[in-house]
Amino acid sequence: MDSSGNERVNMNRKFRSRLRDLLDENQCSQALLARSAGVSPAVISKYLNDVDKEPLFHIVAKIAQYFDVSPEWLGGMSDVKNPFQKGTITDIYFRLSNTGKNELYNYGEY
């Protein structure tokens, strides 16, 4: 596995761990989070339990907003747990790590 593959695996591991911690800390059910994020409970369950399930950026952003944490931290791109900040798309883009920018670009290419 190349370095970008290892980084992606590490980010996904952090995301699963941080999501589980946020659910526990806030005594929030998966069903309530799913409703708030506009996804099915199965999506949240897969994010928590399926190591191969990669979270979609827009869902990470909705979850981050719900818990008032930065999407970069929740998604494993940063170890700084800042509050959620609304901003323009360019503000958000420039706050992303290089990996995050590549992910967004690849999503757009998809």
mmCIF file with all atom_site columns, N, CA and C in Angstrom, residues 30-31 34 39-50 53:
data_model
loop_
_atom_site.group_PDB
_atom_site.id
_atom_site.type_symbol
_atom_site.label_atom_id
_atom_site.label_alt_id
_atom_site.label_comp_id
_atom_site.label_asym_id
_atom_site.label_entity_id
_atom_site.label_seq_id
_atom_site.pdbx_PDB_ins_code
_atom_site.Cartn_x
_atom_site.Cartn_y
_atom_site.Cartn_z
_atom_site.occupancy
_atom_site.B_iso_or_equiv
_atom_site.pdbx_formal_charge
_atom_site.auth_seq_id
_atom_site.auth_comp_id
_atom_site.auth_asym_id
_atom_site.auth_atom_id
_atom_site.pdbx_PDB_model_num
ATOM 1  N N  . GLN A 1 30 ? -27.443 6.500  17.284 1.00 0.00 ? 30 GLN A N  1
ATOM 2  C CA . GLN A 1 30 ? -27.155 6.480  15.849 1.00 0.00 ? 30 GLN A CA 1
ATOM 3  C C  . GLN A 1 30 ? -28.370 6.939  15.054 1.00 0.00 ? 30 GLN A C  1
ATOM 4  N N  . ALA A 1 31 ? -29.561 6.558  15.515 1.00 0.00 ? 31 ALA A N  1
ATOM 5  C CA . ALA A 1 31 ? -30.794 6.931  14.809 1.00 0.00 ? 31 ALA A CA 1
ATOM 6  C C  . ALA A 1 31 ? -31.001 8.444  14.821 1.00 0.00 ? 31 ALA A C  1
ATOM 7  N N  . ALA A 1 34 ? -28.473 10.030 12.518 1.00 0.00 ? 34 ALA A N  1
ATOM 8  C CA . ALA A 1 34 ? -28.854 9.767  11.122 1.00 0.00 ? 34 ALA A CA 1
ATOM 9  C C  . ALA A 1 34 ? -29.942 10.744 10.668 1.00 0.00 ? 34 ALA A C  1
ATOM 10 N N  . VAL A 1 39 ? -29.439 11.016 6.681  1.00 0.00 ? 39 VAL A N  1
ATOM 11 C CA . VAL A 1 39 ? -29.041 9.722  6.119  1.00 0.00 ? 39 VAL A CA 1
ATOM 12 C C  . VAL A 1 39 ? -29.778 8.612  6.870  1.00 0.00 ? 39 VAL A C  1
ATOM 13 N N  . SER A 1 40 ? -29.680 7.418  6.367  1.00 0.00 ? 40 SER A N  1
ATOM 14 C CA . SER A 1 40 ? -30.310 6.292  7.047  1.00 0.00 ? 40 SER A CA 1
ATOM 15 C C  . SER A 1 40 ? -29.437 5.850  8.222  1.00 0.00 ? 40 SER A C  1
ATOM 16 N N  . PRO A 1 41 ? -30.054 5.227  9.238  1.00 0.00 ? 41 PRO A N  1
ATOM 17 C CA . PRO A 1 41 ? -29.254 4.694  10.344 1.00 0.00 ? 41 PRO A CA 1
ATOM 18 C C  . PRO A 1 41 ? -28.208 3.681  9.869  1.00 0.00 ? 41 PRO A C  1
ATOM 19 N N  . ALA A 1 42 ? -28.482 3.000  8.761  1.00 0.00 ? 42 ALA A N  1
ATOM 20 C CA . ALA A 1 42 ? -27.524 2.025  8.227  1.00 0.00 ? 42 ALA A CA 1
ATOM 21 C C  . ALA A 1 42 ? -26.217 2.701  7.809  1.00 0.00 ? 42 ALA A C  1
ATOM 22 N N  . VAL A 1 43 ? -26.293 3.926  7.319  1.00 0.00 ? 43 VAL A N  1
ATOM 23 C CA . VAL A 1 43 ? -25.079 4.654  6.919  1.00 0.00 ? 43 VAL A CA 1
ATOM 24 C C  . VAL A 1 43 ? -24.204 4.908  8.142  1.00 0.00 ? 43 VAL A C  1
ATOM 25 N N  . ILE A 1 44 ? -24.812 5.380  9.221  1.00 0.00 ? 44 ILE A N  1
ATOM 26 C CA . ILE A 1 44 ? -24.050 5.643  10.452 1.00 0.00 ? 44 ILE A CA 1
ATOM 27 C C  . ILE A 1 44 ? -23.463 4.339  10.981 1.00 0.00 ? 44 ILE A C  1
ATOM 28 N N  . SER A 1 45 ? -24.234 3.280  10.956 1.00 0.00 ? 45 SER A N  1
ATOM 29 C CA . SER A 1 45 ? -23.750 1.972  11.418 1.00 0.00 ? 45 SER A CA 1
ATOM 30 C C  . SER A 1 45 ? -22.562 1.501  10.582 1.00 0.00 ? 45 SER A C  1
ATOM 31 N N  . LYS A 1 46 ? -22.645 1.665  9.268  1.00 0.00 ? 46 LYS A N  1
ATOM 32 C CA . LYS A 1 46 ? -21.524 1.262  8.411  1.00 0.00 ? 46 LYS A CA 1
ATOM 33 C C  . LYS A 1 46 ? -20.287 2.111  8.693  1.00 0.00 ? 46 LYS A C  1
ATOM 34 N N  . TYR A 1 47 ? -20.481 3.421  8.898  1.00 0.00 ? 47 TYR A N  1
ATOM 35 C CA . TYR A 1 47 ? -19.347 4.289  9.214  1.00 0.00 ? 47 TYR A CA 1
ATOM 36 C C  . TYR A 1 47 ? -18.651 3.820  10.489 1.00 0.00 ? 47 TYR A C  1
ATOM 37 N N  . LEU A 1 48 ? -19.418 3.317  11.448 1.00 0.00 ? 48 LEU A N  1
ATOM 38 C CA . LEU A 1 48 ? -18.853 2.899  12.724 1.00 0.00 ? 48 LEU A CA 1
ATOM 39 C C  . LEU A 1 48 ? -18.234 1.507  12.680 1.00 0.00 ? 48 LEU A C  1
ATOM 40 N N  . ASN A 1 49 ? -18.752 0.642  11.825 1.00 0.00 ? 49 ASN A N  1
ATOM 41 C CA . ASN A 1 49 ? -18.369 -0.773 11.892 1.00 0.00 ? 49 ASN A CA 1
ATOM 42 C C  . ASN A 1 49 ? -17.651 -1.337 10.679 1.00 0.00 ? 49 ASN A C  1
ATOM 43 N N  . ASP A 1 50 ? -17.779 -0.712 9.536  1.00 0.00 ? 50 ASP A N  1
ATOM 44 C CA . ASP A 1 50 ? -17.192 -1.249 8.305  1.00 0.00 ? 50 ASP A CA 1
ATOM 45 C C  . ASP A 1 50 ? -15.890 -0.516 7.991  1.00 0.00 ? 50 ASP A C  1
ATOM 46 N N  . LYS A 1 53 ? -15.693 1.157  4.593  1.00 0.00 ? 53 LYS A N  1
ATOM 47 C CA . LYS A 1 53 ? -16.658 2.202  4.232  1.00 0.00 ? 53 LYS A CA 1
ATOM 48 C C  . LYS A 1 53 ? -16.007 3.567  4.417  1.00 0.00 ? 53 LYS A C  1
#
